[in-house]
PDB file of C-alpha atoms in Angstrom:
ATOM      1  CA  GLN A   1      51.555  72.532  41.964  1.00 80.00           C
ATOM      2  CA  VAL A   2      50.045  75.962  42.246  1.00 86.00           C
ATOM      3  CA  GLN A   3      49.653  78.260  45.192  1.00 92.00           C
ATOM      4  CA  LEU A   4      47.145  81.078  44.997  1.00 94.00           C
ATOM      5  CA  VAL A   5      47.509  84.188  47.103  1.00 94.00           C
ATOM      6  CA  GLU A   6      44.540  86.521  47.349  1.00 95.00           C
ATOM      7  CA  SER A   7      44.229  90.095  48.480  1.00 97.00           C
ATOM      8  CA  GLY A   8      41.882  93.039  48.238  1.00 97.00           C
ATOM      9  CA  GLY A   9      38.896  92.004  50.290  1.00 98.00           C
ATOM     10  CA  GLY A  10      37.342  94.346  52.768  1.00 98.00           C
ATOM     11  CA  LEU A  11      34.313  96.302  53.842  1.00 98.00           C
ATOM     12  CA  VAL A  12      32.601  98.696  51.467  1.00 98.00           C
ATOM     13  CA  GLN A  13      29.280 100.453  51.290  1.00 98.00           C
ATOM     14  CA  ALA A  14      26.642  99.581  48.743  1.00 98.00           C
ATOM     15  CA  GLY A  15      27.419 101.201  45.432  1.00 98.00           C
ATOM     16  CA  GLY A  16      31.124 101.173  46.092  1.00 98.00           C
ATOM     17  CA  SER A  17      33.912  99.370  44.325  1.00 98.00           C
ATOM     18  CA  LEU A  18      36.578  96.904  45.257  1.00 98.00           C
ATOM     19  CA  ARG A  19      39.308  95.101  43.371  1.00 98.00           C
ATOM     20  CA  LEU A  20      40.445  91.629  44.294  1.00 98.00           C
ATOM     21  CA  SER A  21      43.838  90.312  43.279  1.00 98.00           C
ATOM     22  CA  CYS A  22      45.092  86.760  43.022  1.00 95.00           C
ATOM     23  CA  ALA A  23      48.696  85.857  42.325  1.00 93.00           C
ATOM     24  CA  ALA A  24      49.513  82.344  41.196  1.00 90.00           C
ATOM     25  CA  PHE A  25      52.805  80.718  42.088  1.00 90.00           C
ATOM     26  CA  GLY A  26      54.168  77.468  40.742  1.00 84.00           C
ATOM     27  CA  ARG A  27      54.156  75.624  37.467  1.00 69.00           C
ATOM     28  CA  THR A  28      50.977  75.052  35.556  1.00 63.00           C
ATOM     29  CA  PHE A  29      50.362  72.376  32.972  1.00 55.00           C
ATOM     30  CA  GLY A  30      48.183  73.015  29.987  1.00 58.00           C
ATOM     31  CA  SER A  31      46.026  76.062  29.522  1.00 56.00           C
ATOM     32  CA  TYR A  32      44.575  76.945  32.882  1.00 77.00           C
ATOM     33  CA  ALA A  33      41.389  78.718  33.598  1.00 89.00           C
ATOM     34  CA  MET A  34      41.227  81.000  36.573  1.00 92.00           C
ATOM     35  CA  GLY A  35      38.198  82.244  38.327  1.00 94.00           C
ATOM     36  CA  TRP A  36      36.594  83.887  41.268  1.00 97.00           C
ATOM     37  CA  PHE A  37      34.015  81.962  43.214  1.00 97.00           C
ATOM     38  CA  ARG A  38      32.083  83.155  46.182  1.00 98.00           C
ATOM     39  CA  GLN A  39      30.318  81.608  49.101  1.00 98.00           C
ATOM     40  CA  ALA A  40      27.811  83.483  51.190  1.00 96.00           C
ATOM     41  CA  PRO A  41      26.877  82.267  54.666  1.00 91.00           C
ATOM     42  CA  GLY A  42      24.690  79.188  54.480  1.00 94.00           C
ATOM     43  CA  LYS A  43      25.000  78.880  50.723  1.00 96.00           C
ATOM     44  CA  GLU A  44      26.972  76.760  48.292  1.00 96.00           C
ATOM     45  CA  ARG A  45      30.123  78.057  46.712  1.00 96.00           C
ATOM     46  CA  ASP A  46      29.258  79.328  43.267  1.00 96.00           C
ATOM     47  CA  VAL A  47      30.905  81.005  40.325  1.00 95.00           C
ATOM     48  CA  GLY A  48      31.358  84.725  40.094  1.00 96.00           C
ATOM     49  CA  ALA A  49      33.593  85.065  37.058  1.00 97.00           C
ATOM     50  CA  VAL A  50      36.053  82.907  35.141  1.00 96.00           C
ATOM     51  CA  ILE A  51      38.716  83.632  32.563  1.00 94.00           C
ATOM     52  CA  ASN A  52      40.592  81.447  30.125  1.00 90.00           C
ATOM     53  CA  TRP A  53      44.267  82.089  30.690  1.00 83.00           C
ATOM     54  CA  SER A  54      45.331  81.448  27.125  1.00 82.00           C
ATOM     55  CA  ASP A  55      42.819  83.531  25.188  1.00 85.00           C
ATOM     56  CA  GLY A  56      41.388  85.831  27.836  1.00 88.00           C
ATOM     57  CA  ARG A  57      37.765  84.915  27.230  1.00 91.00           C
ATOM     58  CA  THR A  58      35.513  85.460  30.195  1.00 95.00           C
ATOM     59  CA  ALA A  59      32.225  84.322  31.618  1.00 95.00           C
ATOM     60  CA  TYR A  60      30.166  85.707  34.470  1.00 96.00           C
ATOM     61  CA  ALA A  61      27.385  84.718  36.749  1.00 96.00           C
ATOM     62  CA  ASP A  62      24.180  86.474  35.799  1.00 97.00           C
ATOM     63  CA  SER A  63      24.037  88.134  39.182  1.00 96.00           C
ATOM     64  CA  VAL A  64      27.283  90.030  38.627  1.00 97.00           C
ATOM     65  CA  LYS A  65      27.210  90.558  34.885  1.00 97.00           C
ATOM     66  CA  GLY A  66      27.757  94.188  34.004  1.00 98.00           C
ATOM     67  CA  ARG A  67      29.136  95.003  37.431  1.00 98.00           C
ATOM     68  CA  PHE A  68      32.162  92.733  37.789  1.00 98.00           C
ATOM     69  CA  THR A  69      35.111  92.416  35.443  1.00 98.00           C
ATOM     70  CA  ILE A  70      37.697  89.657  35.569  1.00 97.00           C
ATOM     71  CA  SER A  71      41.074  90.247  33.983  1.00 95.00           C
ATOM     72  CA  ARG A  72      44.535  88.768  33.885  1.00 91.00           C
ATOM     73  CA  ASP A  73      48.110  89.994  33.844  1.00 90.00           C
ATOM     74  CA  ASN A  74      50.402  87.465  32.232  1.00 84.00           C
ATOM     75  CA  ALA A  75      53.597  89.168  33.372  1.00 84.00           C
ATOM     76  CA  LYS A  76      52.507  89.075  36.990  1.00 88.00           C
ATOM     77  CA  ASN A  77      50.774  85.712  36.669  1.00 87.00           C
ATOM     78  CA  SER A  78      47.802  87.278  38.357  1.00 91.00           C
ATOM     79  CA  VAL A  79      44.078  87.541  37.966  1.00 94.00           C
ATOM     80  CA  TYR A  80      41.888  90.366  39.175  1.00 97.00           C
ATOM     81  CA  LEU A  81      38.257  90.949  39.884  1.00 98.00           C
ATOM     82  CA  GLN A  82      37.062  94.509  39.606  1.00 98.00           C
ATOM     83  CA  MET A  83      33.770  94.798  41.440  1.00 98.00           C
ATOM     84  CA  ASN A  84      31.658  97.873  40.854  1.00 98.00           C
ATOM     85  CA  ASP A  85      28.245  98.890  42.110  1.00 98.00           C
ATOM     86  CA  LEU A  86      28.530  96.440  44.949  1.00 98.00           C
ATOM     87  CA  LYS A  87      25.356  95.282  46.614  1.00 98.00           C
ATOM     88  CA  PRO A  88      24.753  93.726  50.018  1.00 97.00           C
ATOM     89  CA  GLY A  89      23.982  90.483  48.195  1.00 96.00           C
ATOM     90  CA  ASP A  90      27.590  90.379  47.043  1.00 98.00           C
ATOM     91  CA  THR A  91      28.726  89.815  50.608  1.00 98.00           C
ATOM     92  CA  ALA A  92      30.621  86.540  50.655  1.00 98.00           C
ATOM     93  CA  VAL A  93      33.995  84.944  50.957  1.00 98.00           C
ATOM     94  CA  TYR A  94      35.605  85.191  47.556  1.00 98.00           C
ATOM     95  CA  TYR A  95      37.925  82.421  46.444  1.00 98.00           C
ATOM     96  CA  CYS A  96      40.451  82.492  43.669  1.00 96.00           C
ATOM     97  CA  ALA A  97      40.698  79.215  41.786  1.00 94.00           C
ATOM     98  CA  ALA A  98      42.769  77.671  39.012  1.00 92.00           C
ATOM     99  CA  GLY A  99      41.764  74.774  36.796  1.00 88.00           C
ATOM    100  CA  ARG A 100      42.775  73.014  33.632  1.00 80.00           C
ATOM    101  CA  ALA A 101      39.736  73.997  31.618  1.00 75.00           C
ATOM    102  CA  THR A 102      37.334  76.891  31.604  1.00 78.00           C
ATOM    103  CA  THR A 103      34.207  75.987  33.489  1.00 87.00           C
ATOM    104  CA  LYS A 104      31.760  77.613  35.855  1.00 89.00           C
ATOM    105  CA  SER A 105      31.690  74.555  38.083  1.00 91.00           C
ATOM    106  CA  THR A 106      33.751  74.381  41.236  1.00 92.00           C
ATOM    107  CA  LEU A 107      34.561  70.780  40.323  1.00 90.00           C
ATOM    108  CA  GLY A 108      36.689  71.952  37.419  1.00 90.00           C
ATOM    109  CA  TYR A 109      39.247  73.703  39.565  1.00 92.00           C
ATOM    110  CA  ASP A 110      42.231  72.015  41.136  1.00 89.00           C
ATOM    111  CA  TYR A 111      43.707  74.804  43.213  1.00 92.00           C
ATOM    112  CA  TRP A 112      42.069  77.230  45.555  1.00 94.00           C
ATOM    113  CA  GLY A 113      43.068  80.221  47.562  1.00 96.00           C
ATOM    114  CA  GLN A 114      42.088  80.529  51.185  1.00 96.00           C
ATOM    115  CA  GLY A 115      39.470  83.135  50.447  1.00 97.00           C
ATOM    116  CA  THR A 116      39.080  86.811  51.161  1.00 98.00           C
ATOM    117  CA  GLN A 117      36.067  88.339  52.845  1.00 98.00           C
ATOM    118  CA  VAL A 118      34.032  90.925  50.997  1.00 98.00           C
ATOM    119  CA  THR A 119      31.382  92.659  53.044  1.00 98.00           C
ATOM    120  CA  VAL A 120      29.007  95.172  51.519  1.00 98.00           C
ATOM    121  CA  SER A 121      27.022  97.260  53.946  1.00 98.00           C
ATOM    122  CA  SER A 122      23.679  98.819  53.108  1.00 93.00           C
TER     123      SER A 122
END
């Protein structure tokens, strides 16, 4: 099983930057995908960015494309989300997730962190 530990959330002003970190602990089976999903108040949890652990290929939600960058560090077994040019609409709880295949759907992920709050003030 996998445990995901997130850090890096906080309060920033619009136009600012923030980097989220997620460390994965435990054995994984197969080639896992990891991703960052977010859930704003009153809305469904949706994809922000995903990365294939084996080949490093990435995919992004249209709303964050060009502003967010997901990356991985194999040695640290961690995934990061660099968020630039943050907007108030980015305010949400951000969840790190791990799954067995790369997908933008929440249903494709087996393990989830507890979430970290990102608040962007205008």
